[in-house]
Coordinates of C-alpha atoms and ligand atoms in Angstrom, one line a residue:
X21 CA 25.1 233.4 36.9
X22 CA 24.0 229.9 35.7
X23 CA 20.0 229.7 35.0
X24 CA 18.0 227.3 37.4
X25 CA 15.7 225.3 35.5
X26 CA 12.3 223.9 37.2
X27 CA 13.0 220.5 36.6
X28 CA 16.3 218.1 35.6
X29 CA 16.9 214.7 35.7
X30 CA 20.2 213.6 37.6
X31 CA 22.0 210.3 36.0
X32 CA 25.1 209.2 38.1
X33 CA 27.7 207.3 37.0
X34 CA 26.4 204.3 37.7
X35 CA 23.0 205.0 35.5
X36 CA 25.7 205.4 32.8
X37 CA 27.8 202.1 33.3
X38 CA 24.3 200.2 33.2
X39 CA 22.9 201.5 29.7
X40 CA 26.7 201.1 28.3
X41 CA 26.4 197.5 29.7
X42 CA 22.9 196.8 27.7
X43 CA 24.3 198.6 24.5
X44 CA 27.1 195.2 24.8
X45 CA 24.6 192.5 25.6
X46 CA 22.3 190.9 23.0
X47 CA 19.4 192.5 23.7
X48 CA 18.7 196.0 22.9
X49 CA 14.8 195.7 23.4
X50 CA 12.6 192.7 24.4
X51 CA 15.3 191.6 26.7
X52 CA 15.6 190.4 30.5
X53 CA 16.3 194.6 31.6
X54 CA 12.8 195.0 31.0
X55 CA 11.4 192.3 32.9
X56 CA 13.6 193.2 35.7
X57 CA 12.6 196.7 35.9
X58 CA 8.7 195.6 35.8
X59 CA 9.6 192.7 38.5
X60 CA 11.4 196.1 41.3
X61 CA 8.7 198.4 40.4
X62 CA 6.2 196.3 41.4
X63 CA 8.2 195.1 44.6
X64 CA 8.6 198.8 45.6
X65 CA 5.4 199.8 45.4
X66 CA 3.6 196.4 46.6
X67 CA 1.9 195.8 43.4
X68 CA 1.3 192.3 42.0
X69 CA 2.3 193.4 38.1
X70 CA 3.8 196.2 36.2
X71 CA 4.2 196.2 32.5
X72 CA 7.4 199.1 31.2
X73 CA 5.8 200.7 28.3
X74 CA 7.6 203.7 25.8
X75 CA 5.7 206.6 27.7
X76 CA 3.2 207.5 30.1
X77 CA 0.8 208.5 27.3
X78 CA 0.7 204.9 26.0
X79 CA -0.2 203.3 29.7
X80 CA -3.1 205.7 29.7
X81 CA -4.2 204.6 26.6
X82 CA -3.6 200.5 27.5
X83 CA -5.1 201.4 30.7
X84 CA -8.2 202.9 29.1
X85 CA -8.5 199.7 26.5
X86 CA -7.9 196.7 28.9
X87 CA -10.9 198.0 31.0
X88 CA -13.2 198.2 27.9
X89 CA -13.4 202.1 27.3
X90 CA -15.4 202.6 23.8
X91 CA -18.0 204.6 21.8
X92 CA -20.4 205.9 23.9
X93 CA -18.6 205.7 27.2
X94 CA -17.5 208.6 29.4
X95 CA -13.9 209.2 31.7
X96 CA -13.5 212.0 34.2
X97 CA -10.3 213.3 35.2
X98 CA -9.0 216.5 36.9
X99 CA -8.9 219.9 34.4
X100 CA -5.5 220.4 36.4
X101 CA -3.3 217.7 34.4
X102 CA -1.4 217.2 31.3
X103 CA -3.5 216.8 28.4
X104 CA -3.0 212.7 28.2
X105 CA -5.1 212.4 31.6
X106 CA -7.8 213.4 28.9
X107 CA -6.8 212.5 25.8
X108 CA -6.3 208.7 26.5
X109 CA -10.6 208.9 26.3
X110 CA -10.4 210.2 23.1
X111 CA -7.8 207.8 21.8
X112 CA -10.6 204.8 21.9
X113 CA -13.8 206.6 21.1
X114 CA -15.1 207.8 24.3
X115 CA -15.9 211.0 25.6
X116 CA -14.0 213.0 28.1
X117 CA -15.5 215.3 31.3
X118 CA -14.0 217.4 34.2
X119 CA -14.5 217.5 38.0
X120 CA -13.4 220.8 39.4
X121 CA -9.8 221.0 41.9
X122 CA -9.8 221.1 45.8
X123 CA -9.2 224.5 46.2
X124 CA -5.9 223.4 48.3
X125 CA -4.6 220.2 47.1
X126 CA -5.3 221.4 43.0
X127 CA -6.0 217.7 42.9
X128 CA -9.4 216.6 41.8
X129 CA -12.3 217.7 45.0
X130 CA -13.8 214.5 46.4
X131 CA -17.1 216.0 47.3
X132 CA -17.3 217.7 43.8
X133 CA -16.8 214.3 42.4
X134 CA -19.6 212.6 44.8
X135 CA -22.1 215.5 43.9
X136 CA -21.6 214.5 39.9
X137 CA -22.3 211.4 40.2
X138 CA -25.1 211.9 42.2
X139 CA -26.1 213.9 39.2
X140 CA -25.0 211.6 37.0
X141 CA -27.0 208.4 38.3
X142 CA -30.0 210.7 37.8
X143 CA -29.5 211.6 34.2
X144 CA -27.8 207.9 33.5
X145 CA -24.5 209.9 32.3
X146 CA -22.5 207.8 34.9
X147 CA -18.5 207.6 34.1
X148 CA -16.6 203.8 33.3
X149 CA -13.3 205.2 34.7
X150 CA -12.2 208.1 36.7
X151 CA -8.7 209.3 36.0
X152 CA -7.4 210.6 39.6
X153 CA -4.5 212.5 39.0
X154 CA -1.6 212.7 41.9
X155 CA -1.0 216.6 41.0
X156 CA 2.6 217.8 41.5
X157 CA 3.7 214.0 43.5
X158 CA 0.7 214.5 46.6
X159 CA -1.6 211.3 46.2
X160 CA -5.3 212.2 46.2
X161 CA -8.0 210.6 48.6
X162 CA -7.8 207.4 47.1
X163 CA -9.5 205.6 50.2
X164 CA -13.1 208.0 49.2
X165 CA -12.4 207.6 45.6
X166 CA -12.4 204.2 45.8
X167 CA -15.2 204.1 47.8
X168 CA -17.6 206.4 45.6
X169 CA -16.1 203.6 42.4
X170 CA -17.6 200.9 44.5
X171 CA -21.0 202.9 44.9
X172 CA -21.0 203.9 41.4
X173 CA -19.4 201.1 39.4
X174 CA -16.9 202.7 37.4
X175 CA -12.9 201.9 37.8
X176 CA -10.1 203.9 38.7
X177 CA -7.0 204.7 36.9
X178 CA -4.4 206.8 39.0
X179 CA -2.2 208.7 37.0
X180 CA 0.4 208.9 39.3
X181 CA 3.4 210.1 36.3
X182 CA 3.9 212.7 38.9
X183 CA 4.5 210.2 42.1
X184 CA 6.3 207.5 41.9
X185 CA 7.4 207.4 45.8
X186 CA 5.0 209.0 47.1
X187 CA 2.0 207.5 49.8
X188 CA -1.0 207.9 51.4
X189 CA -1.3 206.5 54.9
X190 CA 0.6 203.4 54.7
X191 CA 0.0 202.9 51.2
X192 CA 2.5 203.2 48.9
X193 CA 1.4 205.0 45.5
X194 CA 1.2 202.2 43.0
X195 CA 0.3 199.6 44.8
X196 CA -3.5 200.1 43.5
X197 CA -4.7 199.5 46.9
X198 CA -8.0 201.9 46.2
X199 CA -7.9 201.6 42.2
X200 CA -7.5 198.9 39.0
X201 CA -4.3 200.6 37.3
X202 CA -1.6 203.2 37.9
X203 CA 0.3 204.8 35.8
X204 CA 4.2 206.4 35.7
X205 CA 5.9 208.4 33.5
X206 CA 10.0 208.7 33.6
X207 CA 9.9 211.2 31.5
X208 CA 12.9 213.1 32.1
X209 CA 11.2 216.0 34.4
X210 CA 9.5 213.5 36.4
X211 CA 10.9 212.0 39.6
X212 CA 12.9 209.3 38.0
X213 CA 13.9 208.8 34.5
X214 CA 14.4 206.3 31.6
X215 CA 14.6 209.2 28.8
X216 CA 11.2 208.4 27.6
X217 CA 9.0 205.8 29.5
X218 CA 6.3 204.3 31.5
X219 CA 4.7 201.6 33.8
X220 CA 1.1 200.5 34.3
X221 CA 0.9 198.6 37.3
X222 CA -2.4 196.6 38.9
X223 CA -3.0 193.7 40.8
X224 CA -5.3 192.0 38.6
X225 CA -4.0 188.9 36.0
X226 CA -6.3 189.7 33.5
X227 CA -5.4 193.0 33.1
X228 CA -1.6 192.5 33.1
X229 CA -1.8 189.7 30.4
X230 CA -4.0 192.3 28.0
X231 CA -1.6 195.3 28.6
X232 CA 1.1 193.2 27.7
X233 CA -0.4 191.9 24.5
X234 CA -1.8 195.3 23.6
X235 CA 2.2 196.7 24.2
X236 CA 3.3 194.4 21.7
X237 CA 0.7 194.5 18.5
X238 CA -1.8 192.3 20.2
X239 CA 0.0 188.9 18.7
X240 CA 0.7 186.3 21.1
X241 CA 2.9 183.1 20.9
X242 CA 1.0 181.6 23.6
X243 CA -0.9 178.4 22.3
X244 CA -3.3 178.2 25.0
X245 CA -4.8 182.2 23.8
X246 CA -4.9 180.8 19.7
X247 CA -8.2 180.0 18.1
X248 CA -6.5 176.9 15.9
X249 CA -3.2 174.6 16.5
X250 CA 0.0 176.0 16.1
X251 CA 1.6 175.7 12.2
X252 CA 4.8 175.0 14.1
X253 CA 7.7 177.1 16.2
X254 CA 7.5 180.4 14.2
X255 CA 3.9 180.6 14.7
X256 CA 2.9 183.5 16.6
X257 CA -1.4 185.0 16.2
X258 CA -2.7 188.4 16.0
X259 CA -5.5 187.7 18.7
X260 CA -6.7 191.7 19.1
X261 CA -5.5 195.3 17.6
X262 CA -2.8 196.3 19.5
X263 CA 0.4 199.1 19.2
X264 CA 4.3 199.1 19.5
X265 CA 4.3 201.0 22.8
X266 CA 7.2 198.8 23.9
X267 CA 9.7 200.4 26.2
X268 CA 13.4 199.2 25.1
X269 CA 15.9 197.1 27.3
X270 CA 18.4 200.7 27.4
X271 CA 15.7 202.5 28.8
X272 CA 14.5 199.8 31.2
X273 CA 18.4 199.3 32.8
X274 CA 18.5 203.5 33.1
X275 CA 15.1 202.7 35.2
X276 CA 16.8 199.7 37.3
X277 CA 19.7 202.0 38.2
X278 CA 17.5 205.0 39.0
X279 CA 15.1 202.8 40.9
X280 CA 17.6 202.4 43.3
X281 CA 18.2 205.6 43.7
X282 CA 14.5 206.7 44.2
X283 CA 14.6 206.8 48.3
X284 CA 17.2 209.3 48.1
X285 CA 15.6 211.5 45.3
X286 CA 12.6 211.8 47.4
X287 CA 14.8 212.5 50.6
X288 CA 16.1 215.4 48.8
X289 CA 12.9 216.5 47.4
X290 CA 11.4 216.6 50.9
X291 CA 14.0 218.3 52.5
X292 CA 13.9 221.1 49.6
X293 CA 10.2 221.5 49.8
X294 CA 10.5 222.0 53.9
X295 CA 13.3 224.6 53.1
X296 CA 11.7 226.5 50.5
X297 CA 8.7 226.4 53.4
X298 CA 11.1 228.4 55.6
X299 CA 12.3 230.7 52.9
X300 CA 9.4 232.4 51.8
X301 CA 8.0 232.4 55.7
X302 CA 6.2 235.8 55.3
X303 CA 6.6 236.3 51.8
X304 CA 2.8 237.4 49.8
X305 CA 2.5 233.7 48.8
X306 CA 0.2 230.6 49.4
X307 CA 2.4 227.4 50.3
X308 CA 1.8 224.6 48.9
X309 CA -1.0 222.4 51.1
X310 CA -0.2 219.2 52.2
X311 CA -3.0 217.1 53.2
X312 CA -2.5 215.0 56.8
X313 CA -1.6 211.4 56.1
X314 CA -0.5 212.3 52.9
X315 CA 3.2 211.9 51.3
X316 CA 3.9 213.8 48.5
X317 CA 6.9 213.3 46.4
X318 CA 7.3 216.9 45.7
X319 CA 7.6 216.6 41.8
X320 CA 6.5 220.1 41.8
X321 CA 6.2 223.0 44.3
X322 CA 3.7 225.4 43.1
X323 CA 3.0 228.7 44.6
X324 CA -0.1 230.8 44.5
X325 CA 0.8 234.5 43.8
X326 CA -2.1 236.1 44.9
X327 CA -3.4 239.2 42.8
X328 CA -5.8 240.6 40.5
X329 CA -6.0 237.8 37.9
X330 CA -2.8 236.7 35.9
X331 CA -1.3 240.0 35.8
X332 CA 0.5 239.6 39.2
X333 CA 1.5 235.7 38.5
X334 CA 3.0 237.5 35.0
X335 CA 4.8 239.6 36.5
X336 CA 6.4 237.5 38.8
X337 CA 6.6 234.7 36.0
X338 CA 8.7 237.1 33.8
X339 CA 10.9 239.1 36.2
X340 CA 12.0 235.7 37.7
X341 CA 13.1 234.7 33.8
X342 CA 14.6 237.1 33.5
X343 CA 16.7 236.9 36.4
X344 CA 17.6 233.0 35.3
X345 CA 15.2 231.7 37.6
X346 CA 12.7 229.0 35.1
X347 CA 9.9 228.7 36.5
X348 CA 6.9 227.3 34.9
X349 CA 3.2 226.9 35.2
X350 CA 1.6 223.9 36.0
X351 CA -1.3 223.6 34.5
X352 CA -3.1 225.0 31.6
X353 CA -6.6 224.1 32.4
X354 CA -7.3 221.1 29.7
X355 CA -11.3 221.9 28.9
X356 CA -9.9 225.4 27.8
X357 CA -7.3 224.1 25.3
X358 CA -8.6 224.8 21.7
X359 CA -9.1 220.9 21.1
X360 CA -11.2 220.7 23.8
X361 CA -13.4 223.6 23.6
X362 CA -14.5 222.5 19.7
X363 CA -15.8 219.7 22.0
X364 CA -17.9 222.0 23.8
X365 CA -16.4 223.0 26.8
X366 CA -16.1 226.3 27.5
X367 CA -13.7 228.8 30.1
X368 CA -15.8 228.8 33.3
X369 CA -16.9 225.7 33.2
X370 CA -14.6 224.6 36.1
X371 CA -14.2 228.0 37.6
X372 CA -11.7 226.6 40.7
X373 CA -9.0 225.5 38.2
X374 CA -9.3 228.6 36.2
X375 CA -8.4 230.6 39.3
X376 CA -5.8 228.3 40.5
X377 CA -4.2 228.5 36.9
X378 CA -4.3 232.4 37.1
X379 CA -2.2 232.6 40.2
X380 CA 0.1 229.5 40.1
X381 CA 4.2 229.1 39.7
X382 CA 6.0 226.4 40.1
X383 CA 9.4 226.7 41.6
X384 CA 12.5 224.9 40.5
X385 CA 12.3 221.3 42.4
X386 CA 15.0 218.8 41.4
X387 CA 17.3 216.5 43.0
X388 CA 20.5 218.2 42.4
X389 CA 19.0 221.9 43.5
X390 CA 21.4 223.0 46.0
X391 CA 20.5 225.4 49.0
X392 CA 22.0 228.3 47.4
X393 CA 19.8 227.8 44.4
X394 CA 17.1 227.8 46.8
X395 CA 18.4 231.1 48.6
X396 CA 18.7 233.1 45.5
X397 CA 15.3 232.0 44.4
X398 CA 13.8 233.8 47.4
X399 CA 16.3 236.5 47.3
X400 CA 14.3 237.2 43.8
X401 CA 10.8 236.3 45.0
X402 CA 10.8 238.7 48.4
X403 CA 12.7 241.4 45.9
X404 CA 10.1 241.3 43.1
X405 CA 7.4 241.2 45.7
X406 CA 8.3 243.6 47.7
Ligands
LIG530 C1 4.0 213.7 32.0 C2 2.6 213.4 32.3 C3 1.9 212.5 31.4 C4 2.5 211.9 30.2 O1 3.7 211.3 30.4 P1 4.6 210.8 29.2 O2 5.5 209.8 29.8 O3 5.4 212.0 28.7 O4 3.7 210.3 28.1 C5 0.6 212.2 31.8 N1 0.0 212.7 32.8 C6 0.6 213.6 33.6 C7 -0.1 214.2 34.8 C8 2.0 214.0 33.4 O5 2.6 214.9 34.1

């Protein structure tokens, strides 16, 4: 039997017919695909601008320099993330810290946040940017963590590479209704793909105009940003340090094409997730929480296998492997990685997303899972738990 992998991107014909169509056209980067990927991105998700950049990783890291992160400054982010939801700190000389997981959304607790900073404005260690990370496509509490960044002063950066479709009440995810920036990723695992890729979306001019510059080496052609007259039409200024983290017009028409397709990924990825619910009705297992009000778009759906420590997670981990069934682990709490522990973090410092690591599994989620996928998945599970 065919192995079932945990994630797979699904690219129709008509994905195909629009890269073929770019790799004709003049343009192969810089050209109007990109600008017309940023222009329906932004439309879908109600936000004023969105710049395409060449991966998730690189928005974090414009994200983290258009609002001013340096030497000397502080981000907090979830320890339940990818390692860029840190590292994007580190990448402009500021340091990185942790608040602990909501023991049932795995996304970053509220109150644990509001009790730190509490702490914090004591001991004037207060954070410039919170990183709120939409773990596994379910958006956290964006309304109280916006409210607390009022309180407190810092900004918000969502790193939403997991939720592109996905909203909380009526707002869409991306539409930075409760923060400055989003982020997405269309990394080919993610929800929707351009091979490699990502967006940083805000509704703030300033902040579009320097992602953009930063993008593209921080060298403008705009006479009105130059410090002296232009020499003549080829003139063009370095005004600031900036990076090739330019996304290219091939991987922006794969993202037009898949954009439109984006209603119906999430359909299906809903419609999995309340099936898998029904499966494993009764099986030893903790569902995944949804949160009321809430609309995940089910980029993962993690399980809890309850037990003493790892060893039962293992178990289950490996016999499902080796039964073709590729599960994966979401995540690898960051403040234990090696990196981060010569920084001085240590295991148990955030003792709710050590546990949640020990017991979690994520199941295969994917557009083109089929029911019977789904069915022999629990067929395995109830067997290997039984
Ligand atoms: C995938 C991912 C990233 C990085 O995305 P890239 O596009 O691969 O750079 C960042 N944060 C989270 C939570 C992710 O899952």
């Amino acid at each position: 039997m065919k192995d079932i992998p945990y994630a797979r991107q699904d690219i129709s014909q008509a994905d195909i017919d629009a890269v073929v169509r770019v790799l004709g056209s003049a343009w192969l980067t810089q050209g109007p695909a990109i600008e017309q990927f940023e222009e329906a991105v932004a439309a879908y998700c109600g936000a004023r601008y969105a710049s395409a950049v060449c991966n998730a990783t690189a928005a974090l890291h414009l994200a983290c320099r258009v609002l001013g992160l340096g030497p000397g400054d502080l981000l907090w982010t979830s320890p339940n993330t990818f390692v860029a939801s840190a590292n994007c700190a580190l990448y402009c000389g500021a340091s990185v810290d942790f608040v602990d997981i909501d023991p049932r959304t795995y996304n970053m607790s509220v109150d644990q946040l509001a009790a730190k900073l509490a702490r914090a404005e004591k001991e004037g260690s207060l954070p410039k940017i919170v990183v709120a990370v939409h773990f596994g496509g379910q958006p956290c509490d964006m309304a109280a963590i916006g409210a607390l960044a009022r309180r407190y002063g810092f900004a918000v950066i969502e790193d939403a590479s997991h939720a592109i479709g996905a909203s909380d009440g009526a707002a869409a995810v991306g539409s930075c209704f409760h923060s400055d920036i989003t982020i997405f990723s269309f990394h080919p695992v993610k929800i929707m793909t351009t091979g490699e890729g990502g967006m940083l979306l805000t509704n703030r001019a300033e902040i579009d105009a320097r992602a953009r510059l930063l993008r593209s080496h921080g060298v403008t052609r705009d006479p009105s940003l130059m410090d002296q007259p232009s020499d003549g039409p080829w003139y063009y200024q370095q005004t600031e340090l900036g990076y090739n983290y330019r996304i290219t017009d091939i991987q922006a028409a794969l993202g037009l094409s898949q954009l439109a397709r984006l209603d119906e990924f999430i359909e299906r990825r809903r419609m999995l997730a309340r099936n898998y619910d029904l499966l494993f009705d009764g099986l030893p297992l903790i569902p995944p929480f949804q949160r009321p009000n809430a609309q995940s778009a089910w980029h993962l759906y993690v399980v809890r296998v309850p037990g003493d420590g790892r060893k039962a997670r293992s178990e289950v981990f490996t016999k499902l492997r080796e039964n073709g069934i590729l599960v994966n682990v979401h995540y690898i709490p960051v403040h234990t990685q090696p990196y981060f522990r010569k920084l001085g973090f240590q295991v148990g410092d955030f003792p709710e997303a050590e546990r949640y690591y020990e017991e979690a599994l994520s199941l295969p989620m994917f557009f083109g899972l089929s029911e019977g996928d789904q069915e022999r998945v629990a067929a395995q599970l109830s067997r290997i738990l039984a």
